[in-house]
Amino acid sequence: LVLAFLAGGCQTPARDFEQVSSQEKVILKFSHVVGDNTPKGRAARRWAQLVQERSRGRVEIQVFPNSTLYKDGEELAAVQKGYVQIIAPATSKLTEFSPVWQLLDLPFYYEDIDAVHRLLDGPVGEKLKQSLFARNLLVLAYWDNGFKVMAANRPLVKVSDFRDLNFRIMNSPMLAKQFRRLGANPVAMAFSDVYSALEKGQVEGSENPPSNLYSKKFYQLQKYITLSNHGYVGYAVVVNKSQWEALDQKIRQLLLDTLQEVTIWERQEAFKQNLEDLERIRRAQGTKIIELTPEQRKEWQRILMPLREELAQEIGEDWF
Ligand code: LMR
């Protein structure tokens, strides 16, 4: 199928998509904040590769990893203004636009990754997308990272172990509440600033799936990791809505078809890579890995599970 991107077939104002050649080539900039060799980084490159191949080079997704184009705190505004066409922020960061995205930050709420997918791939996932329309943002897909573990420079076993620890969090009210309930001090910070903050002792702990702790080498600055799997990190693949709607229909279909394939692949790879990266951290032997007993886990859950009621009060029971 030769996709004919004829001049004029794409009504998008020139400023948004650079038309590089007479063949009306469309270039889409994809900015994200993690390394290339992470579930999100690999999926972004795979999507770009498939699109390049299937459009015979007429549509190009240029991927800018590691906050090289925009960092946390910049990328949402950048995609809203059309300076970049695609981002894939952790859903926690979308709480900046609507409190309903805190749903995905609830600790000990999702039994397993399938429970998360049932929510995201069902009516609630659609309602979440609608919450961003007024911001001129459109969610095209939901990608996974995985469940978070707790990393710190003291062993975190009992809830009292969190007392007064400065903990880096993504910018989300739910994550701040989570750590305050545990007796810690939440410090919201861009992902690109975490390594140096750990190095300088500005924060003493962080939560993330193993793939992020490994890819950014945070584990080298954290003596202990508790395999809490207390919360989920996943991504919304977000585009500038008006730019998207101005794209030639054939281009949109190509992007969506390839993205659907990549999403299936990404979710499988994210699950695998988090297990592999945890093993790599274990083999590095610089970080003690702690498993919680059922009783220890229950103490954390007793403290954190009431956050579900608090959120229902804030956003309405009909979201649950
Ligand atoms: C973070 O802690 O900010 C990361 O989870 C971000 C990401 O994109 O994985």
Coordinates of C-alpha atoms and ligand atoms in Angstrom, one line a residue:
L1 CA 0.0 0.0 0.0
V2 CA 1.7 3.2 -1.1
L3 CA 0.6 6.0 1.1
A4 CA 0.2 9.0 -1.2
F5 CA 1.0 12.0 1.0
L6 CA 0.0 14.5 -1.7
A7 CA 0.7 18.2 -1.3
G8 CA -2.3 19.7 0.4
G9 CA -3.4 16.2 1.6
C10 CA -2.0 17.3 4.9
Q11 CA -3.7 20.5 6.0
T12 CA -1.3 20.9 8.9
P13 CA 0.2 24.4 9.2
A14 CA 3.8 24.2 8.2
R15 CA 5.0 25.4 11.6
D16 CA 3.8 22.2 13.2
F17 CA 5.2 19.5 11.0
E18 CA 8.4 20.3 9.1
Q19 CA 7.8 19.4 5.4
V20 CA 11.3 18.4 4.5
S21 CA 10.9 17.4 0.9
S22 CA 8.6 17.8 -2.1
Q23 CA 7.1 14.5 -1.2
E24 CA 5.3 16.2 1.8
K25 CA 7.4 14.2 4.3
V26 CA 5.9 14.5 7.8
I27 CA 8.3 14.7 10.8
L28 CA 6.9 14.0 14.3
K29 CA 9.1 14.8 17.3
F30 CA 8.7 12.3 20.2
S31 CA 10.3 13.5 23.4
H32 CA 10.6 11.4 26.6
V33 CA 12.6 11.4 29.8
V34 CA 14.0 7.8 30.2
G35 CA 16.9 6.0 28.6
D36 CA 16.9 4.4 25.2
N37 CA 17.2 0.9 26.7
T38 CA 14.0 1.0 28.8
P39 CA 10.5 -0.3 27.9
K40 CA 9.4 3.2 26.9
G41 CA 12.6 4.0 25.1
R42 CA 12.6 0.8 23.1
A43 CA 8.9 1.1 22.2
A44 CA 9.4 4.6 20.9
R45 CA 12.2 3.5 18.7
R46 CA 10.3 0.4 17.5
W47 CA 7.3 2.6 16.6
A48 CA 9.6 5.0 14.7
Q49 CA 11.1 2.1 12.8
L50 CA 7.8 0.5 11.8
V51 CA 6.4 3.9 10.7
Q52 CA 9.5 4.7 8.6
E53 CA 9.3 1.3 6.9
R54 CA 5.6 1.2 6.2
S55 CA 5.4 4.8 5.0
R56 CA 8.5 4.2 2.8
G57 CA 10.2 7.1 4.6
R58 CA 7.4 9.6 4.1
V59 CA 6.6 9.7 7.8
E60 CA 9.4 10.0 10.3
I61 CA 9.1 9.9 14.1
Q62 CA 12.3 11.5 15.6
V63 CA 12.8 10.2 19.1
F64 CA 14.5 12.4 21.7
P65 CA 15.2 10.2 24.9
N66 CA 16.6 11.1 28.3
S67 CA 15.1 14.6 28.6
T68 CA 17.4 15.7 25.8
L69 CA 14.6 17.8 24.2
Y70 CA 12.2 18.5 27.1
K71 CA 12.4 17.3 30.7
D72 CA 9.7 16.8 33.3
G73 CA 7.9 20.1 33.9
E74 CA 8.5 21.2 30.3
E75 CA 7.2 18.4 28.1
L76 CA 3.5 18.8 28.8
A77 CA 3.6 22.5 27.8
A78 CA 5.8 21.7 24.8
V79 CA 3.3 19.2 23.4
Q80 CA 0.4 21.5 24.1
K81 CA 2.1 24.3 22.1
G82 CA 3.0 21.9 19.3
Y83 CA 6.8 22.3 19.8
V84 CA 6.9 18.5 20.0
Q85 CA 4.2 16.2 18.6
I86 CA 4.4 13.2 20.9
I87 CA 5.3 12.6 24.5
A88 CA 4.7 9.6 26.8
P89 CA 4.7 10.8 30.3
A90 CA 4.2 8.6 33.3
T91 CA 0.4 8.9 34.1
S92 CA 1.3 10.3 37.5
K93 CA 2.4 13.5 35.8
L94 CA -0.9 14.0 34.1
T95 CA -2.4 14.7 37.6
E96 CA -1.1 18.3 36.9
F97 CA -4.1 18.6 34.5
S98 CA -6.7 16.5 36.2
P99 CA -6.9 14.8 39.6
V100 CA -8.6 11.8 38.1
W101 CA -5.2 10.5 36.9
Q102 CA -4.3 9.8 40.6
L103 CA -6.4 6.6 40.1
L104 CA -3.3 5.0 38.6
D105 CA -1.1 6.1 41.6
L106 CA -3.2 4.3 44.2
P107 CA -0.9 2.1 46.3
F108 CA -1.9 -1.6 46.8
Y109 CA -5.0 -1.1 44.7
Y110 CA -4.1 -3.1 41.6
E111 CA -3.9 -6.8 42.2
D112 CA -1.6 -7.3 39.2
I113 CA -0.8 -5.9 35.7
D114 CA -4.0 -7.4 34.2
A115 CA -6.1 -5.4 36.7
V116 CA -4.4 -2.3 35.4
H117 CA -5.0 -3.2 31.8
R118 CA -8.7 -4.0 32.5
L119 CA -9.0 -0.4 33.8
L120 CA -6.9 1.3 31.1
D121 CA -8.3 -0.7 28.2
G122 CA -11.9 -0.3 29.4
P123 CA -14.4 2.6 30.0
V124 CA -12.3 4.2 32.7
G125 CA -9.3 4.4 30.4
E126 CA -11.5 6.2 27.8
K127 CA -12.9 8.6 30.5
L128 CA -9.3 9.4 31.5
K129 CA -8.5 10.3 27.9
Q130 CA -11.6 12.7 27.8
S131 CA -10.2 14.5 30.8
L132 CA -7.4 15.8 28.6
F133 CA -9.4 17.0 25.5
A134 CA -9.8 20.5 27.0
R135 CA -6.0 20.7 27.2
N136 CA -5.7 19.9 23.5
L137 CA -4.1 16.6 24.4
L138 CA -5.1 13.2 22.9
V139 CA -4.0 9.9 24.4
L140 CA -3.3 7.4 21.6
A141 CA -2.2 4.4 23.8
Y142 CA -1.3 3.2 27.2
W143 CA 2.2 1.7 27.7
D144 CA 3.5 -0.1 30.8
N145 CA 6.5 0.2 32.9
G146 CA 5.6 -1.9 35.9
F147 CA 5.2 -2.1 39.6
K148 CA 7.4 0.1 41.8
V149 CA 9.8 -1.0 44.5
M150 CA 11.1 1.2 47.3
A151 CA 14.8 2.1 47.2
A152 CA 16.6 3.8 50.1
N153 CA 19.8 4.1 52.1
R154 CA 18.2 2.3 55.1
P155 CA 16.3 -0.9 55.1
L156 CA 12.5 -0.3 54.6
V157 CA 10.6 -3.1 56.3
K158 CA 8.4 -1.5 59.0
V159 CA 6.4 1.6 58.3
S160 CA 8.4 3.4 61.0
D161 CA 11.5 2.9 58.9
F162 CA 10.2 5.6 56.5
R163 CA 10.1 8.2 59.3
D164 CA 11.5 11.6 58.2
L165 CA 13.2 10.1 55.0
N166 CA 13.3 12.6 52.1
F167 CA 11.7 10.6 49.3
R168 CA 11.8 11.7 45.6
I169 CA 8.4 11.4 44.0
M170 CA 6.9 12.2 40.6
N171 CA 4.7 15.3 40.7
S172 CA 1.4 13.8 41.9
P173 CA -0.7 14.6 45.0
M174 CA -1.4 10.9 45.5
L175 CA 2.2 10.1 45.7
A176 CA 2.8 12.9 48.2
K177 CA 0.0 11.6 50.4
Q178 CA 1.4 8.1 50.1
F179 CA 4.7 9.1 51.6
R180 CA 3.3 11.5 54.2
R181 CA 1.1 8.6 55.5
L182 CA 4.3 6.5 55.7
G183 CA 5.9 9.3 57.8
A184 CA 8.4 10.4 55.0
N185 CA 8.8 13.8 53.3
P186 CA 7.9 13.7 49.6
V187 CA 10.1 15.7 47.3
A188 CA 8.6 16.2 43.8
M189 CA 11.4 16.3 41.3
A190 CA 12.1 15.9 37.6
F191 CA 13.3 12.4 36.6
S192 CA 16.4 13.9 35.1
D193 CA 17.4 15.5 38.4
V194 CA 17.0 12.4 40.6
Y195 CA 20.5 10.9 40.2
S196 CA 22.3 14.1 41.3
A197 CA 19.8 14.6 44.2
L198 CA 20.6 11.1 45.5
E199 CA 24.3 11.7 45.0
K200 CA 24.1 15.0 47.0
G201 CA 21.8 13.4 49.7
Q202 CA 19.0 15.9 48.9
V203 CA 16.8 12.8 48.8
E204 CA 17.5 9.5 50.5
G205 CA 14.9 7.3 48.7
S206 CA 13.0 6.8 45.6
E207 CA 10.3 4.6 44.1
N208 CA 10.3 3.2 40.6
P209 CA 10.1 0.0 38.7
P210 CA 13.5 -1.9 38.5
S211 CA 14.0 -0.9 34.9
N212 CA 14.2 2.8 35.9
L213 CA 16.4 2.1 38.9
Y214 CA 18.7 0.1 36.7
S215 CA 18.8 2.2 33.5
K216 CA 19.5 5.4 35.4
K217 CA 21.9 3.6 37.9
F218 CA 19.9 4.9 40.9
Y219 CA 20.5 1.5 42.4
Q220 CA 24.2 2.3 42.7
L221 CA 23.3 5.1 45.2
Q222 CA 20.7 3.1 47.1
K223 CA 21.9 0.5 49.6
Y224 CA 18.5 -1.2 50.0
I225 CA 15.6 -2.1 47.7
T226 CA 12.3 -3.4 49.2
L227 CA 10.3 -5.5 46.7
S228 CA 7.1 -3.8 47.7
N229 CA 5.4 -3.7 44.2
H230 CA 3.1 -1.2 46.0
G231 CA 2.1 1.0 43.0
Y232 CA 2.1 1.1 39.2
V233 CA 4.1 3.2 36.7
G234 CA 2.7 3.4 33.2
Y235 CA 2.6 5.9 30.3
A236 CA 0.0 7.7 28.2
V237 CA 1.2 8.2 24.7
V238 CA 0.0 11.7 24.1
V239 CA -0.2 13.9 21.0
N240 CA -1.2 17.5 20.4
K241 CA -4.9 17.0 19.6
S242 CA -5.3 19.8 16.9
Q243 CA -2.1 18.8 15.2
W244 CA -3.2 15.2 15.2
E245 CA -6.6 16.0 13.7
A246 CA -5.0 18.1 11.0
L247 CA -2.9 15.1 9.8
D248 CA -3.8 13.3 6.6
Q249 CA -6.2 10.5 7.5
K250 CA -3.8 7.9 5.9
I251 CA -1.0 9.1 8.2
R252 CA -3.1 8.9 11.3
Q253 CA -4.2 5.3 10.3
L254 CA -0.6 4.3 9.7
L255 CA 0.4 5.7 13.1
L256 CA -2.4 4.1 15.0
D257 CA -2.1 0.7 13.3
T258 CA 1.7 0.5 14.1
L259 CA 1.1 1.9 17.6
Q260 CA -1.4 -0.9 18.3
E261 CA 1.2 -3.5 17.4
V262 CA 3.9 -1.7 19.4
T263 CA 1.7 -1.4 22.5
I264 CA 1.1 -5.2 22.6
W265 CA 4.9 -5.7 22.2
E266 CA 5.8 -3.0 24.7
R267 CA 3.6 -4.5 27.5
Q268 CA 5.2 -7.9 27.1
E269 CA 8.7 -6.4 27.0
A270 CA 8.1 -4.2 30.0
F271 CA 7.1 -7.2 32.1
K272 CA 10.2 -9.1 31.0
Q273 CA 12.7 -6.2 31.3
N274 CA 11.7 -5.4 34.8
L275 CA 12.4 -8.9 35.9
E276 CA 15.7 -8.9 34.0
D277 CA 16.8 -5.5 35.3
L278 CA 16.0 -6.6 38.9
E279 CA 18.3 -9.6 38.4
R280 CA 21.0 -7.3 37.0
I281 CA 20.7 -5.2 40.2
R282 CA 20.8 -8.3 42.3
R283 CA 24.0 -9.6 40.5
A284 CA 25.7 -6.2 40.9
Q285 CA 25.6 -7.1 44.7
G286 CA 25.9 -3.4 45.8
T287 CA 22.2 -3.2 46.9
K288 CA 20.5 -5.5 49.4
I289 CA 17.2 -6.8 48.1
I290 CA 14.5 -7.1 50.8
E291 CA 11.3 -9.2 50.5
L292 CA 8.4 -8.3 52.8
T293 CA 6.7 -11.0 54.9
P294 CA 2.9 -11.1 54.5
E295 CA 2.6 -9.5 58.0
Q296 CA 5.0 -6.7 57.1
R297 CA 3.2 -6.1 53.8
K298 CA -0.1 -5.9 55.7
E299 CA 1.2 -3.1 57.9
W300 CA 2.0 -1.0 54.8
Q301 CA -1.4 -1.8 53.3
R302 CA -3.2 -0.8 56.5
I303 CA -1.6 2.6 56.3
L304 CA -2.0 3.1 52.6
M305 CA -5.2 1.5 51.4
P306 CA -7.5 4.2 52.9
L307 CA -6.1 6.5 50.2
R308 CA -8.6 4.8 47.9
E309 CA -11.5 6.3 50.0
E310 CA -9.8 9.7 50.1
L311 CA -9.6 9.7 46.3
A312 CA -13.2 8.6 45.9
Q313 CA -14.2 11.6 48.0
E314 CA -12.1 13.9 45.8
I315 CA -13.0 12.7 42.3
G316 CA -16.3 10.8 42.9
E317 CA -17.1 7.1 43.5
D318 CA -18.2 6.7 39.9
W319 CA -14.6 6.5 38.8
F320 CA -14.3 3.2 40.8
Ligands
LMR1 C1 9.9 9.0 37.0 O1 10.1 8.5 38.1 O2 9.7 10.2 36.7 C2 9.8 7.9 35.9 O3 8.9 6.9 36.2 C3 9.4 8.6 34.6 C4 9.3 7.6 33.5 O4 9.0 8.1 32.4 O5 9.4 6.4 33.7

